[in-house]
Amino acid sequence: MKHTLTDLLTDAVRTALTELYGADAQNQEITLQTTRREFEGEFTVVTFPLTRLAKKKPDVIARELGEYLKGNVSEVADFNVIKGFLNLVVADAYWKDFVLAAPQSGDFGQAPANGEKVIVEFASPNTNKPLHLGHIRNILLGWSTSQLLQKAGYDVKNVQIINDRGIAICKSMLAWQKFSDGATPASTGSKPDHFVGEYYVLFETKFREEYLAWQQSEEGKTFFKKSAKEGLSAEKFFASYKPKYFNEYSKLGAEAKEMLLDWEAGDAQVVALWKKMNGWVYEGFAATYTALGVHFDKLYYESNTYKLGKDMVELGIEKNVFRTRDDGSVYADLTDAKLSEKTLMRGDGTSIYITQDLGTARLRYDDFGATRMIYVVGDEQNHHFATLFELLKRLEEPYAKGLYHLSYGMVDLPTGRMKSREGTVVDADDLIKEVIHEAGLASADRAATEGLSPQEQREIVRQIGMAALKFHIIKVGPQKRMIFDPKESVDMQGQTGPYVQNAYVRTQAVWRKAGSDVDVSTAADYVDLAAAERDLASKLYAFPELVKLAAETYDPSLIAMYCYDLAKGLHKFWHDHSILSAETPAAVAFRLQLCRAVGHTLKGGMNLLGIDVPPRM
C-alpha cells in the first residue's frame, strides 16, 4: 500500500490512463481534490486536463476512469460523475482500517524530524507598558506557528527581542522619577508591568497639561495664531505639531531627551533606574506569558543589540552593495527591487533601527544555525521587512532565502483603534481575567464537574476561558484586520473554543461510561459504516496534510477551523447514532475507537493552538 491514500489514488489514475488510452501517463499531473459536500464521495479527479492525452470528452474520461478504478482498486467502492468531475467513494474497509490505526495514537499527524532549524520571533514588546490585546494576537499567532512547525518536523526556537531602550522608556522613567514619590509595585499592590505602564500614561497626561499651559503663553498664542489661520483646531494642532513641540518647546520633552543621552553615556543613576523599572516590567511580562502558556528559548534585548550591524554595513561597502554619500552616511539603492533608497548609517557613524536588525539576524544565525527565520510583526511593518530581507539577500547571508515576515492585521475595538498613550487599550491581564470569569459563570450550574476538588474545578474553568479567548483570535486568518469585541469573545456557543472542547469531553465521557469491559478488538468485524462515520473518518484522514499546509503557509487559522469542523462532525454523530447501545458489539467497539481517534485529534489540534482540552466541563 502506498504511504497515503491520495498517493495510491493518484498512481492508480496514471495506470488507468496508460491502460485505457495507451499513453505514457507517468509524468501526467493528476489533480485530486476533496469532494464537495453536496456530492457523494471523498476524492474528486479533475478530468479536464486529461482530454489531450485521452482524446475524449471530460465526462467520458471520468466514466471510463471510474469504471476502471472501481474494478481494479480495492480502496474504491463506487464513483459518480458530475460534469467531467470524477467523485470517488472510498471503501468502508479502508476507512475502518484507517480509524483503527493511525489516529489511535496521541502523536497522530507528527512528521518525522527533517533536521531543519527555524527561529520564530514573536511578542517583542516595549518595556514602557504592559501587554495588551494587540500583543495577545501576536503571541498566539507566533506560538501556534512554532507549534505547527514542530509538528511538521522542524527544530524550532522561539525568541523575542525586547525593546528596552529609547525615548518611550525614558518617558516612563521620568514620570516615575518626578511624580511617584518613591512608590513601587509592592507598596501599591500593583502588577509590576501595569505599574510602569501607568507612568507612561501619566507622562502623556502631564505632557498635554504642559502643552495647554504653553498654548496660553505669549509664545504659544503667537504660534497658535499662525496655525489657526490654517484652519487647525486645537486638537488637530497638537496632533500635527506634537513632535515639534516635544523637541523644541516642551520642558518634559527636554528632560526625557536628556535622560536618554545620559543612559547612552552610561550615567550610573539613570542606568540604575532603568534596570529597576525594566526589572519590574520583566516580572510582569513573565506572569502574563505563563497565563498564556508560552515560553521562549532565548531573549534578545535592544539595549544589547542596537549597536550591532555596523560590521555588516562595512562588509556591504566592501562588496559594493552599499554606498557612501558625501556627508559620510551609508545607504543602499534598492529601487531596482521596487523599494526605496535606504540609509543604513548616519553621517556621524551612528546606526539606525534596520542596522540593528541586520546584526540581530546574523547573531541569531550564529546562536542557532537556523536557515529559516519567521518574524511575527504587524502589517504596518511590511515595508521595513521587505527592505531588511532584500539587504540580507544582497549581503549573501546564508539564511537570506529563509526569511519570512508573518504579517498580521491590527486588532481594533468596536470603538476604534487602541492607543497606549491614552490608556484606551484592552489590557492582556484584564482580558484573561474577564474570559475566565465568564467561563465560571457559564459553568456554574453544570453537574459534570461534581466530585472534583475546588482546585480541579477552577483549572477547568481557566481552560474553558482561555480556549474562548485564544480560539476567537486564532480562527481569524493572520492577514485579516479584526475587530475584537470582548463580549463576543467569551460566548460559549457557536464557532468557539468551548464548543470544540465540549466535543473532546464527549469522547472522554463515553469511554468512562463504557468502562473496561468492552472488547475493542471486535471493532475489526464492523462492516458497513454509517455516513456520519465515513465523514468523521475522512476528516481524520485530512489532519496530517492540513498540519503540513498550515505550517507551510504559517496559518494556524486552518487548524482552528479544522478543529471546529471535526467537532461539529462529532456532535452530529453523537446526536444521530447510539454508541454504547449500538446494534452489535462490533459497532460499539468501532464507535468507541472512532471517538478515541477524534478525541486524540481534537486534543492534538487544539494543543497546536496553545489550547488545553479538559476531560470534563
Coordinates of C-alpha atoms in Angstrom, one line a residue:
M1 CA 0.0 0.0 0.0
K2 CA 1.2 3.5 -0.8
H3 CA 2.2 5.8 2.0
T4 CA -1.1 7.8 1.7
L5 CA -4.4 7.1 0.1
T6 CA -4.0 10.2 -2.1
D7 CA -0.7 8.8 -3.4
L8 CA -2.4 5.5 -4.1
L9 CA -5.3 7.0 -6.0
T10 CA -3.0 9.3 -8.0
D11 CA -0.8 6.4 -9.1
A12 CA -3.9 4.3 -9.9
V13 CA -5.3 7.1 -12.2
R14 CA -2.0 7.2 -14.0
T15 CA -2.1 3.4 -14.5
A16 CA -5.6 3.6 -15.7
L17 CA -4.8 6.3 -18.3
T18 CA -1.9 4.2 -19.6
E19 CA -4.1 1.0 -19.9
L20 CA -7.2 2.7 -21.2
Y21 CA -5.7 5.1 -23.7
G22 CA -2.3 3.5 -24.5
A23 CA -0.5 6.7 -23.4
D24 CA 2.5 7.2 -21.1
A25 CA 0.9 8.9 -18.2
Q26 CA 3.7 8.6 -15.6
N27 CA 4.6 12.3 -15.9
Q28 CA 0.9 13.4 -16.2
E29 CA -0.1 15.8 -13.5
I30 CA -3.2 14.5 -11.7
T31 CA -5.5 16.9 -9.9
L32 CA -7.1 15.3 -6.9
Q33 CA -9.4 17.4 -4.7
T34 CA -11.6 16.9 -1.7
T35 CA -15.2 16.2 -2.9
R36 CA -17.7 19.0 -2.4
R37 CA -20.1 18.3 0.5
E38 CA -23.2 18.2 -1.7
F39 CA -21.9 15.2 -3.7
E40 CA -21.2 11.6 -2.7
G41 CA -17.5 10.7 -2.3
E42 CA -14.3 11.7 -0.7
F43 CA -11.9 12.5 -3.5
T44 CA -12.5 14.1 -6.9
V45 CA -10.4 13.6 -10.0
V46 CA -10.5 16.6 -12.3
T47 CA -10.5 15.2 -15.9
F48 CA -10.4 18.4 -18.0
P49 CA -6.6 18.5 -18.1
L50 CA -6.6 14.9 -19.4
T51 CA -8.5 15.5 -22.7
R52 CA -5.4 16.0 -24.8
L53 CA -3.9 12.7 -23.6
A54 CA -7.1 10.6 -23.8
K55 CA -8.6 12.5 -26.8
K56 CA -12.1 12.2 -25.4
K57 CA -14.5 14.5 -23.6
P58 CA -14.1 15.0 -19.9
D59 CA -17.3 13.3 -18.9
V60 CA -16.4 10.2 -21.0
I61 CA -13.0 10.1 -19.5
A62 CA -14.5 10.4 -16.0
R63 CA -16.8 7.4 -16.5
E64 CA -14.2 5.2 -18.0
L65 CA -11.7 6.1 -15.3
G66 CA -14.4 5.5 -12.6
E67 CA -15.2 2.0 -14.0
Y68 CA -11.5 1.1 -14.2
L69 CA -10.8 2.2 -10.6
K70 CA -13.9 0.5 -9.2
G71 CA -13.0 -2.7 -10.9
N72 CA -9.2 -2.7 -10.1
V73 CA -8.6 -0.7 -6.9
S74 CA -10.0 -2.3 -3.8
E75 CA -10.0 1.1 -2.0
V76 CA -12.5 2.5 -4.5
A77 CA -16.1 1.2 -3.7
D78 CA -18.0 3.4 -6.1
F79 CA -18.0 6.6 -8.2
N80 CA -20.2 9.2 -9.7
V81 CA -19.6 11.8 -12.5
I82 CA -20.7 15.4 -12.3
K83 CA -19.9 17.4 -15.5
G84 CA -16.5 15.9 -16.0
F85 CA -15.5 15.6 -12.3
L86 CA -15.0 12.1 -11.1
N87 CA -16.1 11.6 -7.5
L88 CA -14.6 8.6 -5.9
V89 CA -16.3 6.8 -2.9
V90 CA -13.7 5.1 -0.7
A91 CA -14.4 1.6 0.5
D92 CA -15.7 1.2 4.1
A93 CA -13.0 -1.3 4.7
Y94 CA -10.3 1.3 4.1
W95 CA -11.9 3.8 6.4
K96 CA -12.4 1.2 9.1
D97 CA -8.7 0.1 9.0
F98 CA -7.6 3.7 9.0
V99 CA -9.6 4.7 12.0
L100 CA -8.3 1.7 14.0
A101 CA -4.7 2.5 13.2
A102 CA -3.0 5.9 12.9
P103 CA -5.5 8.2 14.7
Q104 CA -5.4 6.0 17.8
S105 CA -2.0 7.4 18.7
G106 CA -1.6 10.7 20.5
D107 CA 1.1 11.7 18.1
F108 CA -1.1 11.4 15.0
G109 CA 0.0 13.9 12.4
Q110 CA 3.5 14.3 13.7
A111 CA 6.0 14.4 10.8
P112 CA 9.5 12.9 11.3
A113 CA 12.3 15.3 12.1
N114 CA 13.6 16.9 8.9
G115 CA 16.8 18.3 10.5
E116 CA 16.0 21.9 9.6
K117 CA 16.1 24.6 12.3
V118 CA 13.7 27.5 12.3
I119 CA 13.6 30.6 14.5
V120 CA 10.2 32.2 15.3
E121 CA 10.3 35.7 16.7
F122 CA 7.1 37.0 18.4
A123 CA 5.9 39.1 21.3
S124 CA 8.8 41.6 21.3
P125 CA 7.2 44.2 23.5
N126 CA 8.3 47.6 24.7
T127 CA 9.2 47.9 28.4
N128 CA 7.2 51.1 28.9
K129 CA 3.8 49.5 29.1
P130 CA 2.1 46.1 29.9
L131 CA 1.0 43.7 27.2
H132 CA -2.4 44.4 25.6
L133 CA -4.8 42.8 23.2
G134 CA -2.6 43.5 20.1
H135 CA 0.3 41.7 21.9
I136 CA -2.1 38.7 22.6
R137 CA -2.8 38.3 18.8
N138 CA 0.9 38.5 18.1
I139 CA 1.8 36.0 20.9
L140 CA -0.9 33.5 20.0
L141 CA 0.0 33.6 16.3
G142 CA 3.7 33.2 17.0
W143 CA 3.2 30.4 19.5
S144 CA 0.8 28.4 17.3
T145 CA 3.0 28.9 14.3
S146 CA 6.0 27.5 16.2
Q147 CA 3.9 24.5 17.4
L148 CA 2.8 23.8 13.8
L149 CA 6.4 23.9 12.5
Q150 CA 7.4 21.5 15.3
K151 CA 4.5 19.2 14.3
A152 CA 5.7 19.4 10.7
G153 CA 9.2 18.1 11.7
Y154 CA 11.2 21.3 12.2
D155 CA 13.5 22.1 15.1
V156 CA 12.0 25.3 16.3
K157 CA 13.4 28.0 18.6
N158 CA 11.2 30.7 20.0
V159 CA 12.8 34.1 20.5
Q160 CA 11.9 37.7 21.1
I161 CA 13.7 41.0 21.0
I162 CA 12.6 43.2 23.9
N163 CA 12.6 46.9 23.1
D164 CA 14.1 48.1 26.4
R165 CA 15.6 51.4 25.3
G166 CA 14.7 54.7 23.7
I167 CA 12.7 57.8 24.3
A168 CA 9.4 55.9 25.2
I169 CA 11.2 54.0 28.0
C170 CA 12.6 57.3 29.3
K171 CA 9.2 58.9 29.4
S172 CA 8.1 56.2 31.9
M173 CA 11.3 56.6 33.9
L174 CA 11.0 60.4 34.0
A175 CA 7.3 60.3 35.1
W176 CA 8.2 57.9 37.9
Q177 CA 11.1 60.0 39.0
K178 CA 9.1 63.2 39.1
F179 CA 5.7 62.1 40.3
S180 CA 5.8 58.7 42.1
D181 CA 7.1 59.9 45.5
G182 CA 9.0 56.6 45.7
A183 CA 6.1 54.3 45.1
T184 CA 6.8 50.7 44.0
P185 CA 4.7 47.8 42.7
A186 CA 4.9 46.3 46.1
S187 CA 3.9 49.4 48.0
T188 CA 0.9 49.9 45.7
G189 CA -0.1 46.3 45.3
S190 CA 0.1 46.7 41.5
K191 CA 1.2 44.1 38.9
P192 CA 4.8 45.4 38.1
D193 CA 4.3 46.0 34.4
H194 CA 1.0 47.7 35.0
F195 CA 2.7 49.9 37.5
V196 CA 5.3 51.1 35.0
G197 CA 2.7 51.5 32.2
E198 CA 0.7 53.8 34.4
Y199 CA 3.7 56.2 34.5
Y200 CA 3.9 56.1 30.7
V201 CA 0.3 57.2 30.5
L202 CA 0.9 59.8 33.3
F203 CA 3.8 61.3 31.2
E204 CA 1.3 61.8 28.3
T205 CA -1.2 63.4 30.7
K206 CA 1.4 65.8 32.2
F207 CA 2.7 66.5 28.7
R208 CA -0.7 67.5 27.5
E209 CA -1.2 69.7 30.6
E210 CA 2.1 71.4 29.9
Y211 CA 1.1 71.9 26.3
L212 CA -2.3 73.5 27.3
A213 CA -0.4 75.9 29.6
W214 CA 2.1 76.7 26.9
Q215 CA -0.7 77.4 24.5
Q216 CA -1.9 80.2 26.7
S217 CA 1.5 81.7 27.0
E218 CA 2.6 84.6 24.7
E219 CA 4.9 82.2 22.8
G220 CA 2.1 79.6 22.4
K221 CA -0.5 82.2 21.4
T222 CA 1.8 83.6 18.7
F223 CA 2.5 80.1 17.4
F224 CA -1.1 79.0 17.6
K225 CA -2.5 82.1 15.8
K226 CA -0.5 81.2 12.8
S227 CA -1.8 77.7 12.8
A228 CA -5.4 78.8 13.4
K229 CA -5.2 80.8 10.2
E230 CA -4.5 77.5 8.5
G231 CA -7.9 76.2 9.9
L232 CA -6.5 73.8 12.5
S233 CA -8.4 73.2 15.7
A234 CA -6.5 73.0 19.0
E235 CA -6.6 69.2 18.9
K236 CA -5.5 68.9 15.3
F237 CA -2.8 71.5 16.1
F238 CA -1.5 69.3 18.8
A239 CA -1.6 66.2 16.6
S240 CA 0.2 68.0 13.8
Y241 CA 2.8 69.8 15.8
K242 CA 3.4 67.4 18.7
P243 CA 6.9 66.3 17.6
K244 CA 7.9 69.9 17.0
Y245 CA 6.5 71.0 20.4
F246 CA 8.1 68.0 22.1
N247 CA 11.5 68.7 20.6
E248 CA 11.6 72.5 20.7
Y249 CA 9.4 73.8 23.4
S250 CA 8.4 71.1 26.0
K251 CA 10.4 71.1 29.3
L252 CA 9.3 67.5 29.8
G253 CA 10.4 66.6 26.3
A254 CA 13.8 68.2 27.0
E255 CA 14.2 66.2 30.3
A256 CA 13.3 63.0 28.6
K257 CA 15.8 63.5 25.8
E258 CA 18.5 64.4 28.4
M259 CA 17.7 61.2 30.3
L260 CA 18.2 59.2 27.0
L261 CA 21.5 60.9 26.4
D262 CA 22.6 60.1 30.0
W263 CA 21.6 56.5 29.6
E264 CA 23.6 56.2 26.3
A265 CA 26.5 57.8 28.1
G266 CA 26.3 55.2 30.9
D267 CA 25.2 57.6 33.7
A268 CA 25.2 55.4 36.8
Q269 CA 22.0 56.8 38.4
V270 CA 20.0 56.7 35.1
V271 CA 21.2 53.2 34.3
A272 CA 20.2 52.0 37.9
L273 CA 16.7 53.5 37.5
W274 CA 16.4 51.9 34.0
K275 CA 17.4 48.5 35.4
K276 CA 15.0 48.7 38.3
M277 CA 12.0 49.7 36.2
N278 CA 12.7 47.2 33.4
G279 CA 13.1 44.5 36.1
W280 CA 9.6 45.3 37.3
V281 CA 8.3 45.0 33.7
Y282 CA 10.0 41.7 33.1
E283 CA 8.5 40.3 36.2
G284 CA 5.0 41.3 35.0
F285 CA 5.6 40.0 31.4
A286 CA 6.7 36.6 32.8
A287 CA 3.4 36.3 34.7
T288 CA 1.4 37.1 31.5
Y289 CA 3.4 34.7 29.4
T290 CA 2.7 32.0 31.9
A291 CA -1.0 32.7 31.9
L292 CA -1.0 32.5 28.0
G293 CA 1.0 29.2 28.2
V294 CA 4.0 30.4 26.1
H295 CA 7.8 30.4 26.7
F296 CA 10.9 31.4 24.8
D297 CA 14.2 29.7 24.2
K298 CA 16.2 33.0 24.1
L299 CA 15.5 36.6 24.8
Y300 CA 17.4 39.4 23.0
Y301 CA 17.4 42.9 24.3
E302 CA 17.6 46.0 22.2
S303 CA 20.0 47.6 24.7
N304 CA 22.5 44.8 23.8
T305 CA 21.8 44.7 20.1
Y306 CA 21.3 48.3 19.0
K307 CA 25.0 48.7 18.1
L308 CA 25.1 45.5 16.1
G309 CA 25.1 45.6 12.3
K310 CA 28.0 48.1 11.8
D311 CA 30.3 45.3 10.7
M312 CA 27.7 44.2 8.2
V313 CA 27.5 47.7 6.8
E314 CA 31.3 47.7 6.4
L315 CA 31.0 44.4 4.6
G316 CA 28.3 45.8 2.3
I317 CA 30.6 48.7 1.4
E318 CA 33.5 46.3 0.6
K319 CA 31.2 44.3 -1.6
N320 CA 30.0 47.4 -3.3
V321 CA 26.4 46.6 -2.2
F322 CA 26.2 49.8 -0.1
R323 CA 27.4 53.2 -1.0
T324 CA 28.7 56.3 1.0
R325 CA 27.3 59.8 0.5
D326 CA 29.3 63.0 0.6
D327 CA 28.2 63.6 4.3
G328 CA 29.6 60.2 5.3
S329 CA 26.2 58.4 5.6
V330 CA 25.8 54.9 4.1
Y331 CA 22.9 53.8 2.1
A332 CA 21.6 51.1 -0.2
D333 CA 19.9 51.8 -3.5
L334 CA 17.0 49.3 -3.6
T335 CA 15.0 51.0 -6.3
D336 CA 15.6 48.1 -8.7
A337 CA 13.8 45.9 -6.3
K338 CA 10.9 48.3 -6.2
L339 CA 11.9 49.5 -2.8
S340 CA 13.2 52.9 -1.7
E341 CA 16.7 54.1 -1.2
K342 CA 17.6 53.1 2.4
T343 CA 20.0 54.8 4.8
L344 CA 21.9 52.3 6.9
M345 CA 24.3 54.6 8.8
R346 CA 24.2 58.3 9.7
G347 CA 26.9 60.7 8.7
D348 CA 28.1 60.8 12.4
G349 CA 28.6 57.0 12.3
T350 CA 25.6 56.1 14.4
S351 CA 23.3 53.3 13.4
I352 CA 19.5 53.2 12.9
Y353 CA 16.9 50.6 13.6
I354 CA 17.4 48.5 10.4
T355 CA 21.1 48.4 11.1
Q356 CA 20.3 46.7 14.4
D357 CA 18.1 44.2 12.6
L358 CA 20.9 43.3 10.2
G359 CA 23.2 42.5 13.1
T360 CA 20.5 40.6 15.1
A361 CA 19.8 38.3 12.2
R362 CA 23.4 37.4 12.0
L363 CA 23.6 36.9 15.8
R364 CA 20.7 34.5 15.7
Y365 CA 22.2 32.5 12.9
D366 CA 25.4 32.3 14.9
D367 CA 23.5 31.2 18.0
F368 CA 21.3 28.6 16.4
G369 CA 22.4 27.9 12.8
A370 CA 18.8 28.3 11.7
T371 CA 18.3 28.7 7.9
R372 CA 14.7 30.0 8.3
M373 CA 13.6 32.9 10.5
I374 CA 10.0 33.9 10.9
Y375 CA 9.2 37.4 12.1
V376 CA 5.7 37.8 13.6
V377 CA 5.1 41.5 13.3
G378 CA 2.1 43.6 12.4
D379 CA 1.4 44.6 8.8
E380 CA 2.4 48.3 9.4
Q381 CA 6.0 46.9 9.2
N382 CA 5.6 45.3 5.7
H383 CA 8.0 47.8 4.0
H384 CA 10.6 47.5 6.8
F385 CA 10.9 43.7 6.5
A386 CA 10.8 43.8 2.7
T387 CA 13.8 46.1 2.9
L388 CA 15.6 44.1 5.6
F389 CA 15.2 40.9 3.6
E390 CA 16.5 42.5 0.4
L391 CA 19.5 43.8 2.2
L392 CA 20.4 40.4 3.7
K393 CA 19.9 38.8 0.3
R394 CA 22.4 41.3 -1.2
L395 CA 24.8 40.6 1.6
E396 CA 24.6 36.9 0.6
E397 CA 23.8 35.8 4.1
P398 CA 23.4 32.0 4.3
Y399 CA 19.9 32.3 5.8
A400 CA 18.6 35.1 3.5
K401 CA 16.4 32.8 1.4
G402 CA 14.6 31.5 4.5
L403 CA 13.4 34.8 5.9
Y404 CA 9.7 35.4 6.2
H405 CA 7.6 38.2 7.6
L406 CA 4.4 36.7 9.2
S407 CA 2.4 39.9 8.7
Y408 CA -0.9 40.2 10.5
G409 CA -3.7 42.7 10.7
M410 CA -4.1 45.0 13.6
V411 CA -6.8 44.5 16.3
D412 CA -9.3 47.2 16.7
L413 CA -12.1 47.7 19.2
P414 CA -15.7 48.4 18.2
T415 CA -15.0 52.0 19.3
G416 CA -11.9 52.3 17.2
R417 CA -8.1 51.9 17.3
M418 CA -6.4 51.3 20.7
K419 CA -4.0 54.0 21.9
S420 CA -1.5 53.1 24.6
R421 CA -0.6 56.7 25.5
E422 CA -4.2 57.5 26.2
G423 CA -4.8 54.3 28.1
T424 CA -7.5 53.2 25.7
V425 CA -6.3 49.6 25.3
V426 CA -7.7 46.2 26.3
D427 CA -5.1 45.1 28.8
A428 CA -4.0 41.5 28.4
D429 CA -4.2 40.5 32.0
D430 CA -7.6 42.1 32.5
L431 CA -8.9 40.3 29.4
I432 CA -7.6 37.0 30.7
K433 CA -9.4 37.5 34.0
E434 CA -12.6 38.5 32.2
V435 CA -12.8 35.4 30.0
I436 CA -12.1 33.1 32.9
H437 CA -14.8 34.9 35.0
E438 CA -17.3 34.5 32.2
A439 CA -16.4 30.8 31.8
G440 CA -17.1 30.4 35.5
L441 CA -20.5 31.9 35.1
A442 CA -21.3 29.6 32.2
S443 CA -20.2 26.6 34.1
A444 CA -21.8 27.4 37.5
D445 CA -24.9 25.2 37.1
R446 CA -23.2 22.2 35.5
A447 CA -23.1 18.9 37.3
A448 CA -20.3 17.4 35.1
T449 CA -17.6 18.6 37.4
E450 CA -19.2 17.4 40.7
G451 CA -16.8 15.3 42.7
L452 CA -13.8 17.2 41.6
S453 CA -11.8 19.2 44.0
P454 CA -12.3 23.0 44.0
Q455 CA -8.8 23.4 42.5
E456 CA -9.6 21.0 39.7
Q457 CA -12.8 22.8 39.0
R458 CA -11.0 26.2 38.9
E459 CA -8.5 24.7 36.5
I460 CA -11.3 23.5 34.1
V461 CA -12.9 27.0 34.2
R462 CA -9.5 28.5 33.4
Q463 CA -9.0 26.2 30.4
I464 CA -12.5 27.0 29.1
G465 CA -12.0 30.7 29.4
M466 CA -8.6 30.6 27.8
A467 CA -10.0 28.5 25.0
A468 CA -12.7 31.1 24.3
L469 CA -10.1 33.9 24.1
K470 CA -7.5 32.0 22.1
F471 CA -9.8 30.4 19.6
H472 CA -11.7 33.7 19.0
I473 CA -8.4 35.3 17.9
I474 CA -6.6 32.4 16.1
K475 CA -9.6 31.5 14.0
V476 CA -9.2 34.7 12.0
G477 CA -6.7 34.5 9.2
P478 CA -3.4 36.4 10.1
Q479 CA -3.7 38.8 7.2
K480 CA -7.1 40.0 8.2
R481 CA -7.6 43.0 10.3
M482 CA -10.0 42.1 13.1
I483 CA -12.4 44.0 15.4
F484 CA -12.3 42.4 18.8
D485 CA -15.5 42.6 20.9
P486 CA -14.7 41.4 24.4
K487 CA -18.3 40.3 24.9
E488 CA -18.3 38.2 21.8
S489 CA -15.0 36.6 22.6
V490 CA -16.5 34.9 25.8
D491 CA -19.5 33.5 24.0
M492 CA -19.6 29.8 24.9
Q493 CA -21.7 28.7 21.9
G494 CA -21.2 28.5 18.2
Q495 CA -17.8 28.7 16.4
T496 CA -15.8 28.9 19.7
G497 CA -13.1 27.1 21.6
P498 CA -15.5 25.8 24.3
Y499 CA -17.6 24.2 21.5
V500 CA -14.6 22.2 20.4
Q501 CA -13.6 21.4 23.9
N502 CA -17.1 20.0 24.5
A503 CA -16.7 17.6 21.6
Y504 CA -13.5 16.3 23.2
V505 CA -15.2 16.0 26.6
R506 CA -17.8 13.8 25.0
T507 CA -15.2 11.4 23.6
Q508 CA -13.8 11.0 27.1
A509 CA -17.1 10.7 28.8
V510 CA -18.2 7.8 26.6
W511 CA -15.1 5.8 27.4
R512 CA -15.6 6.5 31.2
K513 CA -19.1 5.2 30.9
A514 CA -18.1 2.2 28.8
G515 CA -15.6 1.1 31.5
S516 CA -13.0 -1.6 30.9
D517 CA -15.3 -4.4 29.9
V518 CA -15.6 -3.6 26.2
D519 CA -13.7 -5.9 23.9
V520 CA -12.4 -3.3 21.4
S521 CA -10.8 -6.0 19.2
T522 CA -14.3 -6.8 17.8
A523 CA -14.1 -3.4 16.0
A524 CA -12.3 -5.3 13.2
D525 CA -15.5 -7.1 12.5
Y526 CA -17.5 -3.9 11.8
V527 CA -18.6 -3.9 8.1
D528 CA -21.0 -1.2 7.0
L529 CA -20.1 2.4 8.1
A530 CA -22.8 5.0 8.5
A531 CA -22.5 8.2 6.6
A532 CA -21.5 10.1 9.7
E533 CA -18.8 7.6 10.5
R534 CA -17.4 7.9 7.0
D535 CA -17.5 11.7 7.3
L536 CA -15.5 11.6 10.6
A537 CA -13.0 9.1 9.1
S538 CA -12.4 11.3 6.1
K539 CA -12.0 14.3 8.3
L540 CA -9.4 12.5 10.4
Y541 CA -7.5 11.4 7.3
A542 CA -7.1 15.1 6.3
F543 CA -5.4 16.1 9.5
P544 CA -1.7 15.4 8.7
E545 CA -1.8 17.1 5.3
L546 CA -3.6 20.1 6.8
V547 CA -0.9 20.4 9.5
K548 CA 1.7 20.4 6.7
L549 CA -0.2 23.0 4.8
A550 CA -0.8 25.2 7.8
A551 CA 2.9 25.0 8.7
E552 CA 4.0 25.8 5.1
T553 CA 1.6 28.8 5.0
Y554 CA 2.1 29.9 8.6
D555 CA -1.6 30.0 9.1
P556 CA -2.9 28.5 12.3
S557 CA -6.5 29.6 11.5
L558 CA -6.6 26.5 9.2
I559 CA -6.2 24.3 12.2
A560 CA -8.7 26.2 14.3
M561 CA -11.4 25.8 11.6
Y562 CA -10.4 22.2 11.1
C563 CA -11.0 21.5 14.8
Y564 CA -14.3 23.3 14.7
D565 CA -15.4 21.2 11.6
L566 CA -14.3 18.0 13.3
A567 CA -16.0 18.9 16.5
K568 CA -19.2 19.7 14.5
G569 CA -19.0 16.3 12.9
L570 CA -18.6 14.6 16.2
H571 CA -21.6 16.4 17.7
K572 CA -23.7 15.4 14.8
F573 CA -22.6 11.8 15.0
W574 CA -23.3 11.9 18.8
H575 CA -26.8 13.2 18.2
D576 CA -27.7 10.8 15.3
H577 CA -26.2 7.5 16.5
S578 CA -26.0 5.4 19.6
I579 CA -22.6 4.4 20.7
L580 CA -22.8 2.1 23.8
S581 CA -26.2 0.8 22.7
A582 CA -25.3 0.2 19.1
E583 CA -26.8 -2.8 17.4
T584 CA -23.7 -5.1 17.6
P585 CA -20.7 -5.5 19.8
A586 CA -18.6 -4.7 16.7
A587 CA -20.4 -1.5 16.2
V588 CA -20.0 -0.5 19.9
A589 CA -16.2 -1.2 19.7
F590 CA -15.7 0.6 16.4
R591 CA -17.6 3.7 17.5
L592 CA -15.7 3.8 20.8
Q593 CA -12.4 3.6 18.7
L594 CA -13.8 6.3 16.4
C595 CA -14.5 8.5 19.4
R596 CA -11.0 7.9 20.7
A597 CA -9.5 8.8 17.4
V598 CA -11.5 12.0 17.2
G599 CA -10.5 12.8 20.8
H600 CA -6.8 12.4 20.1
T601 CA -7.0 14.5 17.0
L602 CA -9.0 17.3 18.7
K603 CA -6.6 17.4 21.6
G604 CA -3.6 17.5 19.2
G605 CA -5.1 20.1 17.0
M606 CA -6.1 22.4 19.9
N607 CA -2.7 21.9 21.6
L608 CA -1.2 23.3 18.4
L609 CA -3.1 26.5 19.1
G610 CA -2.0 26.6 22.7
I611 CA -5.4 25.5 23.9
D612 CA -5.9 22.8 26.6
V613 CA -8.9 20.5 26.5
P614 CA -10.3 19.4 29.8
P615 CA -11.6 15.9 30.5
R616 CA -14.9 17.3 31.9
M617 CA -16.8 20.6 31.6

